PDB file of C-alpha atoms and ligand atoms in Angstrom:
ATOM      1  CA  MET A 271     107.710 142.217  78.503  1.00 85.00           C
ATOM      2  CA  SER A 272     104.192 140.790  77.144  1.00 90.00           C
ATOM      3  CA  ASN A 273     101.277 140.241  79.379  1.00 95.00           C
ATOM      4  CA  PHE A 274     101.676 136.767  78.123  1.00 96.00           C
ATOM      5  CA  ALA A 275     105.645 136.790  79.243  1.00 97.00           C
ATOM      6  CA  SER A 276     104.704 137.647  82.532  1.00 97.00           C
ATOM      7  CA  LEU A 277     102.097 135.471  83.632  1.00 97.00           C
ATOM      8  CA  TYR A 278     104.473 132.825  82.499  1.00 98.00           C
ATOM      9  CA  GLU A 279     107.180 134.104  84.611  1.00 98.00           C
ATOM     10  CA  GLU A 280     104.787 134.581  87.869  1.00 97.00           C
ATOM     11  CA  VAL A 281     103.326 130.910  87.298  1.00 98.00           C
ATOM     12  CA  LEU A 282     106.806 129.134  86.904  1.00 98.00           C
ATOM     13  CA  ILE A 283     108.468 131.075  89.740  1.00 97.00           C
ATOM     14  CA  THR A 284     105.447 130.251  92.020  1.00 97.00           C
ATOM     15  CA  GLU A 285     105.591 126.248  91.086  1.00 97.00           C
ATOM     16  CA  GLY A 286     109.356 125.612  91.166  1.00 96.00           C
ATOM     17  CA  LEU A 287     109.810 125.383  87.057  1.00 97.00           C
ATOM     18  CA  LYS A 288     111.986 128.753  86.593  1.00 96.00           C
ATOM     19  CA  GLU A 289     114.216 126.293  84.639  1.00 98.00           C
ATOM     20  CA  TYR A 290     111.655 126.932  82.000  1.00 98.00           C
ATOM     21  CA  LEU A 291     111.519 130.436  81.903  1.00 98.00           C
ATOM     22  CA  PRO A 292     113.730 130.509  78.669  1.00 98.00           C
ATOM     23  CA  TYR A 293     111.117 128.679  76.502  1.00 98.00           C
ATOM     24  CA  ALA A 294     108.327 131.773  77.099  1.00 98.00           C
ATOM     25  CA  GLU A 295     108.300 132.790  73.782  1.00 97.00           C
ATOM     26  CA  ARG A 296     107.434 129.464  72.279  1.00 98.00           C
ATOM     27  CA  PHE A 297     104.803 128.977  75.071  1.00 98.00           C
ATOM     28  CA  GLU A 298     103.456 132.143  73.877  1.00 98.00           C
ATOM     29  CA  GLU A 299     102.959 131.179  70.501  1.00 98.00           C
ATOM     30  CA  LEU A 300     101.366 127.416  71.253  1.00 98.00           C
ATOM     31  CA  THR A 301      98.858 129.429  73.104  1.00 98.00           C
ATOM     32  CA  ALA A 302      98.160 131.857  70.418  1.00 97.00           C
ATOM     33  CA  ARG A 303      97.519 128.861  68.131  1.00 97.00           C
ATOM     34  CA  LEU A 304      95.402 127.143  70.910  1.00 97.00           C
ATOM     35  CA  LEU A 305      93.181 129.538  71.209  1.00 97.00           C
ATOM     36  CA  ALA A 306      92.762 130.833  67.422  1.00 96.00           C
ATOM     37  CA  PHE A 307      92.225 127.152  66.787  1.00 95.00           C
ATOM     38  CA  ASN A 308      89.834 126.716  70.183  1.00 95.00           C
ATOM     39  CA  ALA A 309      87.885 129.941  68.704  1.00 94.00           C
ATOM     40  CA  ARG A 310      86.658 127.578  65.537  1.00 92.00           C
ATOM     41  CA  THR A 311      86.925 123.976  67.044  1.00 91.00           C
ATOM     42  CA  ASN A 312      86.392 122.998  70.983  1.00 90.00           C
ATOM     43  CA  ILE A 313      89.684 121.417  71.941  1.00 90.00           C
ATOM     44  CA  THR A 314      89.753 122.627  75.617  1.00 90.00           C
ATOM     45  CA  ALA A 315      87.379 124.237  78.136  1.00 92.00           C
ATOM     46  CA  ILE A 316      90.303 126.314  79.618  1.00 93.00           C
ATOM     47  CA  THR A 317      90.664 129.662  77.625  1.00 92.00           C
ATOM     48  CA  ASP A 318      92.090 132.413  80.291  1.00 95.00           C
ATOM     49  CA  GLU A 319      95.943 132.429  79.670  1.00 97.00           C
ATOM     50  CA  LYS A 320      97.161 132.221  83.446  1.00 97.00           C
ATOM     51  CA  GLU A 321      94.994 129.073  83.751  1.00 96.00           C
ATOM     52  CA  ILE A 322      96.232 127.278  80.380  1.00 97.00           C
ATOM     53  CA  ILE A 323     100.062 128.082  81.909  1.00 98.00           C
ATOM     54  CA  LYS A 324      99.112 126.483  85.456  1.00 96.00           C
ATOM     55  CA  LYS A 325      96.674 123.543  84.417  1.00 94.00           C
ATOM     56  CA  HIS A 326      98.178 122.828  80.886  1.00 96.00           C
ATOM     57  CA  TYR A 327     101.650 123.782  80.782  1.00 98.00           C
ATOM     58  CA  ALA A 328     103.379 123.489  84.301  1.00 97.00           C
ATOM     59  CA  ASP A 329     101.475 120.384  84.980  1.00 96.00           C
ATOM     60  CA  CYS A 330     103.359 119.160  82.019  1.00 98.00           C
ATOM     61  CA  LEU A 331     106.540 120.478  82.648  1.00 98.00           C
ATOM     62  CA  LEU A 332     106.453 118.880  86.000  1.00 96.00           C
ATOM     63  CA  VAL A 333     106.976 115.658  84.443  1.00 97.00           C
ATOM     64  CA  ALA A 334     109.656 116.690  81.585  1.00 98.00           C
ATOM     65  CA  LYS A 335     112.411 115.173  83.342  1.00 97.00           C
ATOM     66  CA  HIS A 336     111.168 111.665  83.785  1.00 96.00           C
ATOM     67  CA  PHE A 337     111.860 110.419  80.123  1.00 98.00           C
ATOM     68  CA  PRO A 338     115.297 109.349  79.468  1.00 97.00           C
ATOM     69  CA  GLU A 339     117.203 110.916  76.405  1.00 98.00           C
ATOM     70  CA  ASN A 340     116.307 110.328  73.014  1.00 98.00           C
ATOM     71  CA  ALA A 341     113.066 108.194  74.110  1.00 98.00           C
ATOM     72  CA  ALA A 342     110.420 107.194  71.737  1.00 98.00           C
ATOM     73  CA  LEU A 343     107.029 108.303  73.466  1.00 98.00           C
ATOM     74  CA  LEU A 344     103.617 107.619  72.789  1.00 98.00           C
ATOM     75  CA  ASP A 345     101.637 110.087  74.444  1.00 98.00           C
ATOM     76  CA  VAL A 346      98.039 108.055  74.319  1.00 98.00           C
ATOM     77  CA  GLY A 347      94.791 110.048  74.253  1.00 98.00           C
ATOM     78  CA  CYS A 348      96.721 113.641  73.570  1.00 98.00           C
ATOM     79  CA  GLY A 349      93.487 115.392  73.065  1.00 96.00           C
ATOM     80  CA  GLY A 350      94.843 118.786  72.125  1.00 95.00           C
ATOM     81  CA  GLY A 351      98.191 118.053  73.077  1.00 97.00           C
ATOM     82  CA  PHE A 352      98.814 117.478  76.551  1.00 97.00           C
ATOM     83  CA  PRO A 353     101.757 116.452  77.862  1.00 98.00           C
ATOM     84  CA  SER A 354     102.955 116.190  74.152  1.00 98.00           C
ATOM     85  CA  LEU A 355     102.984 119.678  73.149  1.00 98.00           C
ATOM     86  CA  PRO A 356     104.819 121.015  75.858  1.00 98.00           C
ATOM     87  CA  LEU A 357     107.208 118.126  75.977  1.00 98.00           C
ATOM     88  CA  ALA A 358     108.085 118.794  72.765  1.00 98.00           C
ATOM     89  CA  ILE A 359     109.066 122.352  73.498  1.00 98.00           C
ATOM     90  CA  VAL A 360     111.688 121.852  76.292  1.00 98.00           C
ATOM     91  CA  ARG A 361     112.436 118.103  75.214  1.00 98.00           C
ATOM     92  CA  PRO A 362     113.205 118.317  71.581  1.00 98.00           C
ATOM     93  CA  ASP A 363     115.465 115.169  72.094  1.00 98.00           C
ATOM     94  CA  LEU A 364     112.177 112.864  72.452  1.00 98.00           C
ATOM     95  CA  GLN A 365     110.623 111.346  69.434  1.00 98.00           C
ATOM     96  CA  ILE A 366     107.244 111.758  70.109  1.00 98.00           C
ATOM     97  CA  THR A 367     103.969 110.212  68.819  1.00 98.00           C
ATOM     98  CA  SER A 368     100.782 111.935  70.129  1.00 98.00           C
ATOM     99  CA  LEU A 369      97.913 109.283  69.778  1.00 98.00           C
ATOM    100  CA  ASP A 370      94.039 110.093  69.908  1.00 98.00           C
ATOM    101  CA  SER A 371      90.962 108.369  69.059  1.00 97.00           C
ATOM    102  CA  THR A 372      89.669 112.055  68.014  1.00 93.00           C
ATOM    103  CA  ALA A 373      90.733 113.229  64.922  1.00 92.00           C
ATOM    104  CA  LYS A 374      90.069 117.305  64.827  1.00 90.00           C
ATOM    105  CA  LYS A 375      92.217 117.298  68.060  1.00 93.00           C
ATOM    106  CA  LEU A 376      94.836 115.984  66.126  1.00 97.00           C
ATOM    107  CA  VAL A 377      94.561 118.340  63.054  1.00 96.00           C
ATOM    108  CA  PHE A 378      95.734 120.925  66.076  1.00 97.00           C
ATOM    109  CA  VAL A 379      98.420 118.733  67.279  1.00 98.00           C
ATOM    110  CA  GLY A 380      99.652 117.793  63.688  1.00 98.00           C
ATOM    111  CA  GLN A 381      99.597 121.140  62.243  1.00 97.00           C
ATOM    112  CA  THR A 382     101.070 122.950  65.688  1.00 98.00           C
ATOM    113  CA  ALA A 383     103.783 120.589  65.334  1.00 98.00           C
ATOM    114  CA  SER A 384     104.920 121.170  61.976  1.00 98.00           C
ATOM    115  CA  GLU A 385     104.486 124.915  61.878  1.00 98.00           C
ATOM    116  CA  MET A 386     106.654 125.163  65.494  1.00 98.00           C
ATOM    117  CA  GLY A 387     109.033 122.361  63.870  1.00 98.00           C
ATOM    118  CA  LEU A 388     108.761 120.181  66.799  1.00 98.00           C
ATOM    119  CA  ASN A 389     109.887 116.456  66.776  1.00 97.00           C
ATOM    120  CA  LEU A 390     106.318 115.465  66.983  1.00 98.00           C
ATOM    121  CA  LYS A 391     103.949 113.042  64.637  1.00 98.00           C
ATOM    122  CA  THR A 392     100.314 112.150  65.258  1.00 98.00           C
ATOM    123  CA  LEU A 393      98.463 108.875  65.269  1.00 98.00           C
ATOM    124  CA  ALA A 394      94.882 108.325  64.933  1.00 97.00           C
ATOM    125  CA  GLY A 395      92.831 105.368  65.956  1.00 97.00           C
ATOM    126  CA  ARG A 396      92.159 103.509  69.251  1.00 97.00           C
ATOM    127  CA  ALA A 397      94.744 102.643  71.736  1.00 98.00           C
ATOM    128  CA  GLU A 398      93.104  99.225  72.529  1.00 97.00           C
ATOM    129  CA  GLU A 399      93.471  98.290  68.360  1.00 97.00           C
ATOM    130  CA  LEU A 400      96.566 100.071  67.613  1.00 98.00           C
ATOM    131  CA  GLY A 401      98.320  97.970  70.669  1.00 98.00           C
ATOM    132  CA  ARG A 402      97.493  94.926  68.938  1.00 97.00           C
ATOM    133  CA  LYS A 403      99.308  95.595  65.798  1.00 97.00           C
ATOM    134  CA  GLU A 404     102.830  94.507  65.387  1.00 96.00           C
ATOM    135  CA  GLU A 405     103.939  98.374  64.030  1.00 97.00           C
ATOM    136  CA  TYR A 406     103.082  99.793  67.404  1.00 98.00           C
ATOM    137  CA  ARG A 407     103.334  96.846  69.785  1.00 98.00           C
ATOM    138  CA  GLU A 408     106.610  97.078  72.341  1.00 97.00           C
ATOM    139  CA  ARG A 409     108.209  99.479  70.042  1.00 98.00           C
ATOM    140  CA  PHE A 410     108.033 102.906  72.409  1.00 98.00           C
ATOM    141  CA  ASP A 411     110.766 103.700  75.111  1.00 98.00           C
ATOM    142  CA  ALA A 412     108.000 105.613  77.274  1.00 98.00           C
ATOM    143  CA  VAL A 413     104.243 105.841  77.213  1.00 98.00           C
ATOM    144  CA  SER A 414     102.769 108.854  78.888  1.00 98.00           C
ATOM    145  CA  ALA A 415      98.682 109.439  79.856  1.00 98.00           C
ATOM    146  CA  ARG A 416      96.907 112.380  81.364  1.00 98.00           C
ATOM    147  CA  ALA A 417      93.299 112.635  81.971  1.00 92.00           C
ATOM    148  CA  VAL A 418      92.588 109.668  79.729  1.00 95.00           C
ATOM    149  CA  ALA A 419      90.825 106.698  81.849  1.00 94.00           C
ATOM    150  CA  ALA A 420      90.627 104.789  85.032  1.00 96.00           C
ATOM    151  CA  LEU A 421      94.138 103.247  85.777  1.00 97.00           C
ATOM    152  CA  PRO A 422      93.222  99.760  85.106  1.00 97.00           C
ATOM    153  CA  VAL A 423      91.837 100.303  82.032  1.00 97.00           C
ATOM    154  CA  LEU A 424      94.580 102.570  80.999  1.00 97.00           C
ATOM    155  CA  CYS A 425      97.325 100.524  81.822  1.00 98.00           C
ATOM    156  CA  GLU A 426      95.692  97.694  79.392  1.00 98.00           C
ATOM    157  CA  TRP A 427      95.992 100.271  76.683  1.00 97.00           C
ATOM    158  CA  CYS A 428      99.142 101.373  77.575  1.00 98.00           C
ATOM    159  CA  PHE A 429     101.854  98.762  78.529  1.00 98.00           C
ATOM    160  CA  PRO A 430     101.077  96.798  75.220  1.00 98.00           C
ATOM    161  CA  PHE A 431     103.299  99.343  73.663  1.00 98.00           C
ATOM    162  CA  LEU A 432     106.296  99.547  75.554  1.00 98.00           C
ATOM    163  CA  LYS A 433     109.680  97.818  75.147  1.00 98.00           C
ATOM    164  CA  LYS A 434     110.918  95.795  78.060  1.00 97.00           C
ATOM    165  CA  GLY A 435     112.313  98.152  80.310  1.00 97.00           C
ATOM    166  CA  GLY A 436     110.076 100.862  78.971  1.00 98.00           C
ATOM    167  CA  LEU A 437     108.594 103.652  81.425  1.00 98.00           C
ATOM    168  CA  PHE A 438     104.592 104.316  81.752  1.00 98.00           C
ATOM    169  CA  LEU A 439     104.042 107.226  83.040  1.00 98.00           C
ATOM    170  CA  ALA A 440      99.859 107.978  84.396  1.00 98.00           C
ATOM    171  CA  MET A 441      99.269 111.444  85.419  1.00 98.00           C
ATOM    172  CA  LYS A 442      96.574 111.356  88.123  1.00 97.00           C
ATOM    173  CA  GLY A 443      94.848 113.770  90.126  1.00 96.00           C
ATOM    174  CA  SER A 444      93.999 113.653  93.929  1.00 95.00           C
ATOM    175  CA  GLY A 445      92.263 109.893  93.721  1.00 96.00           C
ATOM    176  CA  GLY A 446      96.155 108.769  92.409  1.00 96.00           C
ATOM    177  CA  LEU A 447      97.007 106.575  95.323  1.00 97.00           C
ATOM    178  CA  GLU A 448      93.367 104.836  95.289  1.00 97.00           C
ATOM    179  CA  GLU A 449      93.577 104.319  91.459  1.00 97.00           C
ATOM    180  CA  LEU A 450      96.878 102.992  91.944  1.00 97.00           C
ATOM    181  CA  SER A 451      95.564 100.423  94.744  1.00 97.00           C
ATOM    182  CA  ALA A 452      92.718  99.612  92.059  1.00 96.00           C
ATOM    183  CA  ALA A 453      95.094  98.879  89.515  1.00 97.00           C
ATOM    184  CA  LYS A 454      97.616  96.621  91.189  1.00 97.00           C
ATOM    185  CA  ASN A 455      96.281  93.226  89.546  1.00 97.00           C
ATOM    186  CA  ALA A 456      96.378  95.015  86.027  1.00 97.00           C
ATOM    187  CA  VAL A 457      99.892  96.302  86.693  1.00 98.00           C
ATOM    188  CA  LYS A 458     101.136  92.744  87.728  1.00 97.00           C
ATOM    189  CA  VAL A 459      99.117  90.774  84.610  1.00 97.00           C
ATOM    190  CA  LEU A 460     100.639  93.278  81.904  1.00 98.00           C
ATOM    191  CA  GLY A 461     103.831  93.025  83.274  1.00 98.00           C
ATOM    192  CA  GLY A 462     105.110  96.167  84.713  1.00 98.00           C
ATOM    193  CA  THR A 463     105.794  97.006  88.469  1.00 98.00           C
ATOM    194  CA  LEU A 464     105.663 100.299  90.119  1.00 98.00           C
ATOM    195  CA  LYS A 465     108.925 102.598  90.386  1.00 97.00           C
ATOM    196  CA  GLU A 466     107.577 105.586  91.994  1.00 97.00           C
ATOM    197  CA  ALA A 467     104.152 107.178  93.409  1.00 97.00           C
ATOM    198  CA  LYS A 468     105.361 110.962  92.980  1.00 97.00           C
ATOM    199  CA  LYS A 469     103.145 113.506  94.829  1.00 97.00           C
ATOM    200  CA  ASP A 470     103.248 116.930  93.065  1.00 95.00           C
ATOM    201  CA  SER A 471     101.216 120.016  93.046  1.00 94.00           C
ATOM    202  CA  ILE A 472     100.209 122.719  90.789  1.00 94.00           C
ATOM    203  CA  ASP A 473      97.991 125.670  92.201  1.00 92.00           C
ATOM    204  CA  GLY A 474      98.324 123.742  95.819  1.00 93.00           C
ATOM    205  CA  VAL A 475      96.142 121.081  93.815  1.00 94.00           C
ATOM    206  CA  VAL A 476      97.732 117.691  94.673  1.00 96.00           C
ATOM    207  CA  ARG A 477      98.604 115.329  91.483  1.00 96.00           C
ATOM    208  CA  TYR A 478      99.991 111.844  91.461  1.00 97.00           C
ATOM    209  CA  ASN A 479     102.460 111.146  88.679  1.00 98.00           C
ATOM    210  CA  LEU A 480     102.469 107.371  88.641  1.00 98.00           C
ATOM    211  CA  LEU A 481     105.820 105.923  87.366  1.00 98.00           C
ATOM    212  CA  PHE A 482     106.146 102.348  86.114  1.00 98.00           C
ATOM    213  CA  GLU A 483     108.342 100.058  84.727  1.00 98.00           C
ATOM    214  CA  LYS A 484     107.866  97.181  82.030  1.00 98.00           C
ATOM    215  CA  CYS A 485     110.213  94.342  83.319  1.00 97.00           C
ATOM    216  CA  ALA A 486     107.873  91.614  81.330  1.00 97.00           C
ATOM    217  CA  PRO A 487     106.385  91.172  78.035  1.00 96.00           C
ATOM    218  CA  THR A 488     102.565  91.717  78.046  1.00 97.00           C
ATOM    219  CA  PRO A 489     100.591  88.502  77.636  1.00 97.00           C
ATOM    220  CA  SER A 490      99.177  88.356  73.951  1.00 96.00           C
ATOM    221  CA  LEU A 491      95.821  88.081  75.179  1.00 96.00           C
ATOM    222  CA  TYR A 492      96.089  92.174  75.697  1.00 97.00           C
ATOM    223  CA  PRO A 493      94.551  94.764  74.832  1.00 97.00           C
ATOM    224  CA  ARG A 494      91.095  93.117  74.691  1.00 97.00           C
ATOM    225  CA  SER A 495      88.339  94.981  73.197  1.00 95.00           C
ATOM    226  CA  ASN A 496      86.886  97.999  74.234  1.00 93.00           C
ATOM    227  CA  GLY A 497      83.738  96.374  75.385  1.00 94.00           C
ATOM    228  CA  ALA A 498      85.755  93.499  77.185  1.00 95.00           C
ATOM    229  CA  ILE A 499      87.827  95.977  79.079  1.00 94.00           C
ATOM    230  CA  GLN A 500      85.157  98.154  80.301  1.00 91.00           C
ATOM    231  CA  LYS A 501      82.919  95.271  80.991  1.00 92.00           C
ATOM    232  CA  LYS A 502      85.623  93.186  83.318  1.00 93.00           C
ATOM    233  CA  PRO A 503      88.738  95.648  83.698  1.00 93.00           C
ATOM    234  CA  LEU A 504      91.729  93.719  84.833  1.00 95.00           C
TER     235      LEU A 504
HETATM  236  N1  SAM B 643      95.624 114.402  77.498  1.00 50.66           N
HETATM  237  C1  SAM B 643      94.908 115.335  77.452  1.00 50.66           C
HETATM  238  C2  SAM B 643      94.779 116.424  78.335  1.00 50.66           C
HETATM  239  O1  SAM B 643      95.114 116.068  79.312  1.00 50.66           O
HETATM  240  O2  SAM B 643      94.415 117.363  77.967  1.00 50.66           O
HETATM  241  C3  SAM B 643      93.254 115.192  76.633  1.00 50.66           C
HETATM  242  C4  SAM B 643      92.209 114.541  77.768  1.00 50.66           C
HETATM  243  S1  SAM B 643      90.821 113.859  77.729  1.00 50.66           S
HETATM  244  C5  SAM B 643      90.244 114.231  78.704  1.00 50.66           C
HETATM  245  C6  SAM B 643      90.920 112.459  77.027  1.00 50.66           C
HETATM  246  C7  SAM B 643      91.580 111.918  75.387  1.00 50.66           C
HETATM  247  O3  SAM B 643      91.581 110.897  75.528  1.00 50.66           O
HETATM  248  C8  SAM B 643      90.099 112.551  74.474  1.00 50.66           C
HETATM  249  O4  SAM B 643      90.684 113.302  73.401  1.00 50.66           O
HETATM  250  C9  SAM B 643      90.065 111.198  74.036  1.00 50.66           C
HETATM  251  O5  SAM B 643      89.592 111.279  72.609  1.00 50.66           O
HETATM  252  C10 SAM B 643      91.019 110.362  74.331  1.00 50.66           C
HETATM  253  N2  SAM B 643      90.764 108.767  74.339  1.00 50.66           N
HETATM  254  C11 SAM B 643      89.765 108.302  74.809  1.00 50.66           C
HETATM  255  N3  SAM B 643      89.443 106.981  74.990  1.00 50.66           N
HETATM  256  C12 SAM B 643      90.725 106.743  73.962  1.00 50.66           C
HETATM  257  C13 SAM B 643      91.157 105.212  73.405  1.00 50.66           C
HETATM  258  N4  SAM B 643      90.600 104.157  73.670  1.00 50.66           N
HETATM  259  N5  SAM B 643      92.435 105.270  72.413  1.00 50.66           N
HETATM  260  C14 SAM B 643      92.534 106.757  71.948  1.00 50.66           C
HETATM  261  N6  SAM B 643      92.247 107.892  72.833  1.00 50.66           N
HETATM  262  C15 SAM B 643      91.323 107.863  73.694  1.00 50.66           C
END
């Protein structure tokens, strides 16, 4: 067994994720690609293999079961591909679109997906601009976002992309419940409702995975311009 495979096994067993052990080789390949790309272009500050497995992979694997089968999933602010790349590995049924405003990160995500044969395409641009375009508005069954923006802002970026009945997953840290109460008005105005605030932990650090359902169309006023959103979040 390679050093990576034994670290992967140790972390996944500790975190109660052993059903994903069969994907060790795929994650080893992803890690090699991530570290090679990162040596030339900075896409992640985490470069220790065990930390990558814990902080990037295990954290994303925790949410893998939340998405309906064959869902069209948009990952808003995917950065170096989290959660989209781990999800594409363990959920090949999902049709994933990875969106980010930083082109260099998307180069890594797009190249990796195509060379590893993953069901994932990339989309470059700002969420609040693309969410106004007919091509993307109310077109997705699910939207995910990890470590992207404060929840009231994130809701305005993400809800417009969802079809009615769609699922929005906001992956938040230990302040998730405070963010949730700050975003109550935003969720309501944008047509959402909270389904579950799931408390998880990775390496003893608390995470809140907040799941919302879109139960009404988002009013056409939203998303507003970035300036207006930041100046006066919902
Ligand atoms: N989700 C990844 C993760 O968990 O590692 C990346 C998180 S990184 C802290 C936030 C990412 O959101 C950055 O890659 C940034 O370019 C992107 N981002 C910020 N504002 C955005 C916007 N308005 N539209 C699209 N992407 C945005």
